[in-house]
XYZ file of C-alpha atoms in Angstrom:
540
model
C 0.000 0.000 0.000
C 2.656 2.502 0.788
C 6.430 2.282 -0.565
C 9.479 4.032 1.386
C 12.403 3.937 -1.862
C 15.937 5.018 -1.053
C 14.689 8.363 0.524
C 17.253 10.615 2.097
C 15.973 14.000 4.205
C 18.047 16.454 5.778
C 16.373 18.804 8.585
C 17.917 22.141 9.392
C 21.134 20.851 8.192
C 20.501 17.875 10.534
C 20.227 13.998 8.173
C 17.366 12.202 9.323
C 16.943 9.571 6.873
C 20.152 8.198 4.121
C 18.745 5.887 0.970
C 16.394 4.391 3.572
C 13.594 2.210 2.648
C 10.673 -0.178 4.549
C 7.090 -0.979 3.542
C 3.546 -0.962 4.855
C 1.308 -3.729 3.439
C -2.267 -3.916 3.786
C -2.874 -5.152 7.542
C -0.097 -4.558 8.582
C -0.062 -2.781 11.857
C 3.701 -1.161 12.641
C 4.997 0.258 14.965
C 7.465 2.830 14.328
C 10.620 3.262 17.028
C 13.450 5.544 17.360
C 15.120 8.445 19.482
C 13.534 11.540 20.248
C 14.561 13.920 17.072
C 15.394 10.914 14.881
C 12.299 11.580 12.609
C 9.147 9.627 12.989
C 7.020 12.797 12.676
C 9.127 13.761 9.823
C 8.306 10.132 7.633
C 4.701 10.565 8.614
C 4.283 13.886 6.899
C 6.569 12.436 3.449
C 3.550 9.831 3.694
C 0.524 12.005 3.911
C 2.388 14.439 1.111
C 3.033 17.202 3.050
C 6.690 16.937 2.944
C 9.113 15.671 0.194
C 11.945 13.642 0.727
C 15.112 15.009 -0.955
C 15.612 12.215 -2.316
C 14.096 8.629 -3.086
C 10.115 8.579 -2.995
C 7.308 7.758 -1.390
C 4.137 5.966 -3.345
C 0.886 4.968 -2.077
C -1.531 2.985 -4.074
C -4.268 4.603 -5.816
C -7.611 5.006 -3.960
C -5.937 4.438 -0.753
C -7.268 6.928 2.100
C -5.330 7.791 4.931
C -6.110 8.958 8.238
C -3.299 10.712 10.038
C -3.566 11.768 13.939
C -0.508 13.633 15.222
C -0.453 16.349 18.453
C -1.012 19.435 16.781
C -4.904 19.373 17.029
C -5.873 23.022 15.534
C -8.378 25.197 15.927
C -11.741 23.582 17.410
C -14.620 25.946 18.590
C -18.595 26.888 17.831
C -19.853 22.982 17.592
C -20.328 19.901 19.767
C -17.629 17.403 20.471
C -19.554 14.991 18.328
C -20.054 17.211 15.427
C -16.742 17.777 15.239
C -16.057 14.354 14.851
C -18.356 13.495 12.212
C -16.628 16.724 10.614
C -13.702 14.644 10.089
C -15.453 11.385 9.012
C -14.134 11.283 5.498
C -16.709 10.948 2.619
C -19.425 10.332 4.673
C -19.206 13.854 6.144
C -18.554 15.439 3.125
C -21.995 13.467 1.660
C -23.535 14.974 4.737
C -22.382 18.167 4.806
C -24.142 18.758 1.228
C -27.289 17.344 2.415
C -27.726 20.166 4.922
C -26.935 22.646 2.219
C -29.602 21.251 -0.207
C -31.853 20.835 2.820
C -31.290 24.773 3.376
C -32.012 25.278 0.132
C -35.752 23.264 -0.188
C -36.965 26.058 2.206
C -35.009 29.045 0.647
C -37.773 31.016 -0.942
C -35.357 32.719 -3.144
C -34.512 29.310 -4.564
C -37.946 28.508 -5.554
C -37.327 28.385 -9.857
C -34.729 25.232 -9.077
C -36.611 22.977 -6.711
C -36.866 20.442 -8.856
C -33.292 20.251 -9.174
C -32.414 20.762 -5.883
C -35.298 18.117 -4.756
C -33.608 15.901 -8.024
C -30.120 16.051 -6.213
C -31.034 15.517 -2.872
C -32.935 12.208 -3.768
C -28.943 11.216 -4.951
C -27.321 12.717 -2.496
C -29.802 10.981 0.173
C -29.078 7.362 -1.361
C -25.232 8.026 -1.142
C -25.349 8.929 2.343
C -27.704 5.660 3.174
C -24.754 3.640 1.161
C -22.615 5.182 3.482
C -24.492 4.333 6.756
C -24.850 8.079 7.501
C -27.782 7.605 9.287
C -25.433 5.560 12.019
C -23.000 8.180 11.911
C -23.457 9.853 14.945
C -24.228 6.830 17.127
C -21.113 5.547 15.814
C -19.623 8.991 16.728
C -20.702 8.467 20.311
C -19.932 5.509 20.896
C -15.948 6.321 20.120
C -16.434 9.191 21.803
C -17.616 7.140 25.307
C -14.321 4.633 24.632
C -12.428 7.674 24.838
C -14.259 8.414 28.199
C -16.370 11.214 27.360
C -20.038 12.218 29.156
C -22.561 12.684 27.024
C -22.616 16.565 28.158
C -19.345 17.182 27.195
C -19.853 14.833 23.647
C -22.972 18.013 23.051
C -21.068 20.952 24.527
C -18.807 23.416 22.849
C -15.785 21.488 22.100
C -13.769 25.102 22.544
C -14.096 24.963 26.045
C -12.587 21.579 26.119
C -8.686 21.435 27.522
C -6.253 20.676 25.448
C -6.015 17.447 26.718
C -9.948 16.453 25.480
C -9.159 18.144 21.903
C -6.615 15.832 21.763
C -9.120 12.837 21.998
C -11.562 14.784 20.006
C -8.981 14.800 16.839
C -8.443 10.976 17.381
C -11.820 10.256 17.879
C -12.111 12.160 14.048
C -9.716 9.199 12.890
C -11.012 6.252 14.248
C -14.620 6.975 13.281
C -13.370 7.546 9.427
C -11.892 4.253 9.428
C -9.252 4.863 6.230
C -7.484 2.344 5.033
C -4.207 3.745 6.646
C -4.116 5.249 9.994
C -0.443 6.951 11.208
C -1.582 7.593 14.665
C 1.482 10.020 16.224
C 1.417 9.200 20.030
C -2.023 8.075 20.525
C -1.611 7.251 23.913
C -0.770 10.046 25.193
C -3.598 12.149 27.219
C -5.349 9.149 27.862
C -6.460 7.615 30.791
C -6.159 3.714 31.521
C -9.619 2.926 30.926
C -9.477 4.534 27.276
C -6.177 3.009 26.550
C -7.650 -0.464 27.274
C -10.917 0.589 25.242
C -8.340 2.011 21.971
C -6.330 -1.374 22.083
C -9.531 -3.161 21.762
C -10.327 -1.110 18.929
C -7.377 -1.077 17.092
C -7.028 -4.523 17.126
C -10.513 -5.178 15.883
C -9.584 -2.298 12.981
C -8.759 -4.283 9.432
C -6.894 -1.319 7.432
C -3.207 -1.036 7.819
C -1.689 0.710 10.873
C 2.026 2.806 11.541
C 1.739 4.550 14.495
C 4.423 5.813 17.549
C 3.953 5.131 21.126
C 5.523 5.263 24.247
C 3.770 2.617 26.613
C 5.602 -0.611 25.410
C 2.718 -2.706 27.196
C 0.145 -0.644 24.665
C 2.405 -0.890 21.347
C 3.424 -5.129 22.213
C -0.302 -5.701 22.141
C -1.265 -3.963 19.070
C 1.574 -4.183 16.343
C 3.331 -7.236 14.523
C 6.389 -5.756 12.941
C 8.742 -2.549 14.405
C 10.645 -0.121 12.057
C 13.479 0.844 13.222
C 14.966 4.294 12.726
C 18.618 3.810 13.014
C 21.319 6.049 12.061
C 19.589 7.371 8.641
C 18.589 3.944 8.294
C 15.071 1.620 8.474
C 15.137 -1.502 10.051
C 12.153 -3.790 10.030
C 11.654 -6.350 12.650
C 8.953 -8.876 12.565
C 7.117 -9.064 15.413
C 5.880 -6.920 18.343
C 8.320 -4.662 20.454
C 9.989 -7.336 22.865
C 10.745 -9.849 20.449
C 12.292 -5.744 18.719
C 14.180 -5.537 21.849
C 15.852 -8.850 22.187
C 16.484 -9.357 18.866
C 18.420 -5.743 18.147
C 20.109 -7.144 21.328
C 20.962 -10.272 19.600
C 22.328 -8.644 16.643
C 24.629 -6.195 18.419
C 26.028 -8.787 20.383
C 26.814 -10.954 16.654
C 28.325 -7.843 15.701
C 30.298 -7.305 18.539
C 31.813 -10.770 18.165
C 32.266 -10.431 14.771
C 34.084 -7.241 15.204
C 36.088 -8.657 17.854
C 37.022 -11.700 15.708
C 38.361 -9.644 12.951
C 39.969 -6.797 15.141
C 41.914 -10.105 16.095
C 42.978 -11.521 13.144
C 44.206 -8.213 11.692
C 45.663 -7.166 14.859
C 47.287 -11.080 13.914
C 48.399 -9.842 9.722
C 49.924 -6.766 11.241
C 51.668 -8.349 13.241
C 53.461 -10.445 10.934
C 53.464 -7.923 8.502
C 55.424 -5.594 10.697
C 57.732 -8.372 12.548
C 58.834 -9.405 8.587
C 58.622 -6.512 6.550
C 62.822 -5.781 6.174
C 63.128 -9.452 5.598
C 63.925 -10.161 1.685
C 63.200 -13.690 2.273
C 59.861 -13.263 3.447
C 59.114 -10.586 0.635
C 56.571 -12.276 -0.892
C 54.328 -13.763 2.045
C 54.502 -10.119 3.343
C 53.071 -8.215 -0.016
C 50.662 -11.087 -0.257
C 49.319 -10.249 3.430
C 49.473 -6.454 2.721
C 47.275 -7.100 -0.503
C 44.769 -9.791 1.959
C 44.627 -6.625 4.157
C 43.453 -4.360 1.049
C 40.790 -6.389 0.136
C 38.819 -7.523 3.431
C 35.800 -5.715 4.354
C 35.714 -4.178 7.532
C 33.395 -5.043 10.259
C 31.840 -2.335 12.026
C 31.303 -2.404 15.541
C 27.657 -1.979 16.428
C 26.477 1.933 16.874
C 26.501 2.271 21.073
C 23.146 3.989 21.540
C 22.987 6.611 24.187
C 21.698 5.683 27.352
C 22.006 7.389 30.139
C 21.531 5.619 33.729
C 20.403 8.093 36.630
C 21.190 6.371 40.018
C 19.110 8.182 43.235
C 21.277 9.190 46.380
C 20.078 7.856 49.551
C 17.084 9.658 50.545
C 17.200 10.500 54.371
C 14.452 7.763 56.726
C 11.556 8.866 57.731
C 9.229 7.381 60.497
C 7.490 3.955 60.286
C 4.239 6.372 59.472
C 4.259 8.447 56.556
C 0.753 9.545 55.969
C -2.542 8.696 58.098
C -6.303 9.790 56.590
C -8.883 9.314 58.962
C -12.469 10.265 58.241
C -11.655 12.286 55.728
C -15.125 14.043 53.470
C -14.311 15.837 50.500
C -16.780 17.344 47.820
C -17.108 19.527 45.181
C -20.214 21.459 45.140
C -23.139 18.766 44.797
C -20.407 15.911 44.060
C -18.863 13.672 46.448
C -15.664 12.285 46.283
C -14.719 11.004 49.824
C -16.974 10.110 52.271
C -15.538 9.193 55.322
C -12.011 7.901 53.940
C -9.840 6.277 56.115
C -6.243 5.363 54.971
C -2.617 4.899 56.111
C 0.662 4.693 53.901
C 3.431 3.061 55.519
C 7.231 3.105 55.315
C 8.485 1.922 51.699
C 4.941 1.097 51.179
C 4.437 1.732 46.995
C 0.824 2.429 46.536
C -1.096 3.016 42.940
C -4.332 4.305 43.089
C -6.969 2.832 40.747
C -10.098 4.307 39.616
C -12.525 5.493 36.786
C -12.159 9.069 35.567
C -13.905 11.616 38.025
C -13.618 9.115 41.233
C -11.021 10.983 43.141
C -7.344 9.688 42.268
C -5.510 13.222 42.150
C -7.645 14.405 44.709
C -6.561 11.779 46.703
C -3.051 12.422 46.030
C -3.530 16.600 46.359
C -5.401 15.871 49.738
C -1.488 14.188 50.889
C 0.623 16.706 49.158
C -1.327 19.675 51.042
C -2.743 21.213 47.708
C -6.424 20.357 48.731
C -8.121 20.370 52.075
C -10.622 17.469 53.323
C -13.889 19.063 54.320
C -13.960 17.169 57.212
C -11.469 14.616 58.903
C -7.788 15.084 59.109
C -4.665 14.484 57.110
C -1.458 13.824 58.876
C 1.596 13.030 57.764
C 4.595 11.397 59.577
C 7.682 12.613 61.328
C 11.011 12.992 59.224
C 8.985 12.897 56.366
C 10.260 14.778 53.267
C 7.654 15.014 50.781
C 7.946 15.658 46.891
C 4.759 15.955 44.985
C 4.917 15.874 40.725
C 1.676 17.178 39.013
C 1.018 19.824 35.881
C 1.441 22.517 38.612
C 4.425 21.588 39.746
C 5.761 23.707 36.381
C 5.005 27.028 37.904
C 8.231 26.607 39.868
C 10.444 27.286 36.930
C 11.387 30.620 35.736
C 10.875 31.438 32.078
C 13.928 34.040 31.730
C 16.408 30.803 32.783
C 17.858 28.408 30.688
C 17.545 24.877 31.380
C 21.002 24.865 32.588
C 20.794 28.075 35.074
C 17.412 27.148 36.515
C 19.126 23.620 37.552
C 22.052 25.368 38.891
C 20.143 27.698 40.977
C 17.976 25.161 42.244
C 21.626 22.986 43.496
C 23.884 25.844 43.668
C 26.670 23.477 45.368
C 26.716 20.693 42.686
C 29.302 20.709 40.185
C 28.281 20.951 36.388
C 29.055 17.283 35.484
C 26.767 16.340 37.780
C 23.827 18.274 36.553
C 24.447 18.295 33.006
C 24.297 14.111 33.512
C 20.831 14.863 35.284
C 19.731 16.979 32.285
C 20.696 14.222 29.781
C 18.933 11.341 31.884
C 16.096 13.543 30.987
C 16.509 14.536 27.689
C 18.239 17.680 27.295
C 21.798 16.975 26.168
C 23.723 19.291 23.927
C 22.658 22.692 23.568
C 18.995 21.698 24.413
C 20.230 22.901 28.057
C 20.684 26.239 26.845
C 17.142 26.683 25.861
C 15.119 28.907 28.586
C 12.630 27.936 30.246
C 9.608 29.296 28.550
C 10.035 28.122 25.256
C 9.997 24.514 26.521
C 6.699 22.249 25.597
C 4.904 20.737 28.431
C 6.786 17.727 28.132
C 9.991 19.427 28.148
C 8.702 21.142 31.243
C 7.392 18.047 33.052
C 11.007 16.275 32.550
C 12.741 18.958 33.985
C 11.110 19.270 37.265
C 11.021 15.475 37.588
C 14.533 15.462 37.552
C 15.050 18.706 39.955
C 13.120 16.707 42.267
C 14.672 12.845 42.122
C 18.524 14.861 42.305
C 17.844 15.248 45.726
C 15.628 13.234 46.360
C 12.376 12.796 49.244
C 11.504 10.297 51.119
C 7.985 10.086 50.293
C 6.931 10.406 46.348
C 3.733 11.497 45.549
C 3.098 11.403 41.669
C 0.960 11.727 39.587
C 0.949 11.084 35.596
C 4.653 11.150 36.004
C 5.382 8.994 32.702
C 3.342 11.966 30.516
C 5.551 13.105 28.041
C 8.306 10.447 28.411
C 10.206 8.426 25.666
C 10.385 4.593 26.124
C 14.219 5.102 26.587
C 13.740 7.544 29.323
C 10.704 5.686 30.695
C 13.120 3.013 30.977
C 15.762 4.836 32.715
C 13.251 6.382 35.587
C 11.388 2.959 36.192
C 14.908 1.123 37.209
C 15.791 4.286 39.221
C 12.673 4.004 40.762
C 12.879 0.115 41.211
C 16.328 1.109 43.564
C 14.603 3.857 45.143
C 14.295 3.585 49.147
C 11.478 5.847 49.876
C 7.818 5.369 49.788
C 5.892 6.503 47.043
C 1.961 7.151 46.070
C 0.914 7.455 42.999
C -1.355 7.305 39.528
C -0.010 6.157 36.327
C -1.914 5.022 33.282
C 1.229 3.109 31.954
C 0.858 -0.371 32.841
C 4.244 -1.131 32.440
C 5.356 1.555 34.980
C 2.229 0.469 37.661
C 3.649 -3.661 37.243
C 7.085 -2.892 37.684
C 6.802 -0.247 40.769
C 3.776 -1.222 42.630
C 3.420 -3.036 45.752
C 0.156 -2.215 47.319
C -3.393 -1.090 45.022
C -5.788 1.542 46.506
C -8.946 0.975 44.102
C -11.449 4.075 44.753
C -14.895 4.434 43.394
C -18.026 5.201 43.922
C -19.186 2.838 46.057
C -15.909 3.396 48.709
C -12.290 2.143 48.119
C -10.664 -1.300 47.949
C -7.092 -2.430 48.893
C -5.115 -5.086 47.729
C -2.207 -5.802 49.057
C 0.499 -7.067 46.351
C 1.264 -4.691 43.259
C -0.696 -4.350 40.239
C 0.299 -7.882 38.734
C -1.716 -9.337 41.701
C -4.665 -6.495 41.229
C -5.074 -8.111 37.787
C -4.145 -11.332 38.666
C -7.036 -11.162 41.783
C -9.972 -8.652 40.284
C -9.727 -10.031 36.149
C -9.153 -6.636 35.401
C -6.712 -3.906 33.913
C -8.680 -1.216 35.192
C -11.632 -1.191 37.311
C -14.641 -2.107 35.656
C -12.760 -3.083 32.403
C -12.683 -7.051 31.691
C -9.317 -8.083 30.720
């Protein structure tokens, strides 16, 4: 369906891609891997046609319709959630969006001499959109909508007053209801909770058109694709099968090429040898020019390409007291809604809690309620002696100043570390090179997020209270702050729709709803394991 031939692309005098080529065949569903800045966005827009690659091409078959979801979401205002979606239905809203015209037009007086054409073409244009099921249009526009965890009064309210967050889901929700027969979804997991995720993995696994997309929740991509391409040094590499069997088998084939390398670095290391021990020797002339002209000819072995990763290792934090946080009786509303009603709840020392729960039933309010940000309307929240507290949520960015670069606002925050030490912090995070010398207010919300996570793990609490904190993160860097974590001798509370992240970290499960809260003692491997589901109320 679509051909990548030979293509090279150069970006801002930066080369993304050298003669590289891959395919995506009908069914197919791909996912697409590679450093931050190595290009994925870049190959999706040379497939939709909106960029050209400098060399090479790209082809897609005739007739082939392509859906393409990336972060940029664009203007949305003056319509319903759900008409907004069926905007972007394909030609099904295109069919419908004429039928309103011509049904305009049967009761514009002015138009009165050409009824009987416009009554003619709306009798065709009527069929069409029948063929087209556009009758089921808007159910079908609903019903995404709820899998992506929308009420039905924000599916009829003005979609402009939505966060940016929601538009987000609105613009994939415009994708999965056309249903093209290529979808390049661009991070479609982030900005969703774990209830949607679950509900979008069911759905794209049910979806029969051909699939590329870029994720970072492993757990989400190794249950949807069956082949990774790789983008490697300018190059794409296609593995078949889902991102593990990726991962061990790039493993595999550096470690070939390592002993390859090795083997000939020997047996050279061998030829010069002689070469060198026999050169001034007449007699041995001719064995000597023959090994010189062996040398010549053998193709060299390259070592495999190291890829940069970066491991962050915690200091101690200080110990805090066998009680670290105690709720008891604690009522908390807002205005006719209750979240807590009578909520009593301890954390203990190196206790790792996760807290479970549909959208709206109290999980950051939980977590605010600990941190101090929010105050129970009745009952009490104590927390421990010794206890050092650091709480990570989409405030937390106020703290930085706009006017400071990455690299001053890091320096003034640990005025008495030395600048190895912090530009090593910066990279764990993802700003190496001159990315530290970008200030502070032109940084995205990711870039934000990363930077006061790492502030706050370079010296670090004793008690972690988190929330969202793998939002915005690469699967490289994910990686890096889950083994930190794993090491890490605190306690920590938190929510986290990466499953991945809750299975490795978890040890304890606070499940709140409506009806009260539940714990389960083991991490979230047990939860599943125990309650048959990923997420509460979701079958697995």
């Amino acid at each position: 369906m679509i051909r990548i031939e030979n293509i090279s692309k150069s970006n801002s005098n930066r080369i993304l891609y050298i003669e590289a080529s891959a395919a995506l065949n009908r069914g197919e569903k791909i996912g697409l891997v590679g450093p931050n800045g190595a290009g994925k966005t870049t190959l999706f827009r040379m497939i939709t046609g909106s960029e050209v690659p400098d060399e090479g091409q790209v082809s897609v078959e005739k007739h082939v319709t392509i859906g393409y979801f990336n972060q940029d979401v664009g203007e949305m205002s003056g319509v319903s959630a759900v008409t907004e979606v069926m905007d972007g239905a394909g030609p099904v809203s295109t069919v419908a969006a004429e039928l309103r015209e011509l049904e305009s037009a049967m009761v514009d007086p002015d138009r009165m001499d050409e009824m009987d054409a416009i009554i003619e073409r709306y009798g065709e244009v009527q069929a069409r959109y029948e063929e087209l099921d556009g009758y089921g249009l808007e159910s079908r526009a609903r019903e995404v909508l709820a899998g992506l965890s929308f009420s039905q009064e924000m599916m009829d309210g003005d979609v402009g007053k939505l966060s940016g967050g929601w538009k987000m889901r609105v613009a994939l929700a415009r994708i999965l209801l056309m249903r093209p027969d290529v979808m390049l979804l661009d991070e479609p997991s982030n900005h969703l909770d774990l209830e949607s995720l679950i509900w979008l993995e069911q759905f794209l696994k049910g979806y029969d058109g051909a699939l590329l997309m870029t994720s970072h929740d492993r757990e989400f991509m190794n249950r949807i694709v069956n082949k990774i391409i790789e983008i490697d040094a300018g190059s794409l590499n296609t593995y078949a099968g889902d991102y593990g069997f990726y991962e061990g088998q790039r493993a595999q084939n550096e470690k070939q090429q390592q002993a390859q390398f090795e083997r000939q670095q020997a047996m050279l290391a061998k030829e010069i040898k002689f070469i060198e021990r026999f050169k001034a020797r007449a007699s041995h002339a001719a064995q000597v020019q023959s090994r010189v002209k062996k040398l010549d000819k053998i193709e060299r072995v390259e070592p495999p390409k190291r890829r940069q990763s970066v491991a962050f290792e915690f200091q101690a934090p200080p110990r805090s007291g066998e009680d670290v946080a105690n709720l008891k009786g604690v009522h908390k509303a807002y205005g006719s809604r209750t979240i807590y009603d009578g909520l009593d709840f301890s954390i203990r020392r190196k206790e790792r809690w996760c807290i479970m729960g549909v959208n709206g039933a109290g999980k950051s309010t939980l977590l605010k309620l600990i941190a101090g940000s929010a105050e129970p309307d009745h009952g009490s929240v104590a927390i421990g002696a010794s206890v050092k507290m650091g709480y990570f949520a989409q405030h937390a960015m106020d703290v930085l100043d706009g006017e400071q670069t990455v690299f001053e606002w890091l320096e003034s925050e640990f005025p008495r570390a030395g600048q190895g030490a912090l530009r090593t912090l910066a990279g764990c995070f993802g700003f190496s090179g001159d990315d530290v010398e970008k200030k502070c207010r032109v940084l995205s919300g990711g870039e934000k997020a990363r930077l006061v996570m790492a502030a706050m793990l370079f010296d670090p609490p004793n008690f972690l209270v988190l929330d969202e904190p793998t939002n915005h993160l690469d699967l490289d860097t994910k990686e890096m702050l889950i083994k930190a974590l794993s090491e890490y001798e605190g306690t920590m509370l938190f929510v986290s729709h990466d499953r991945h992240f809750l299975s490795e970290l978890s040890n304890r499960v606070l499940e709140v709803s409506t009806e009260g809260v539940h714990r389960y003692d083991g991490g979230y491997r047990e939860y599943v394991e125990r309650t048959g589901y990923e997420a509460p109320g979701l079958v697995a």
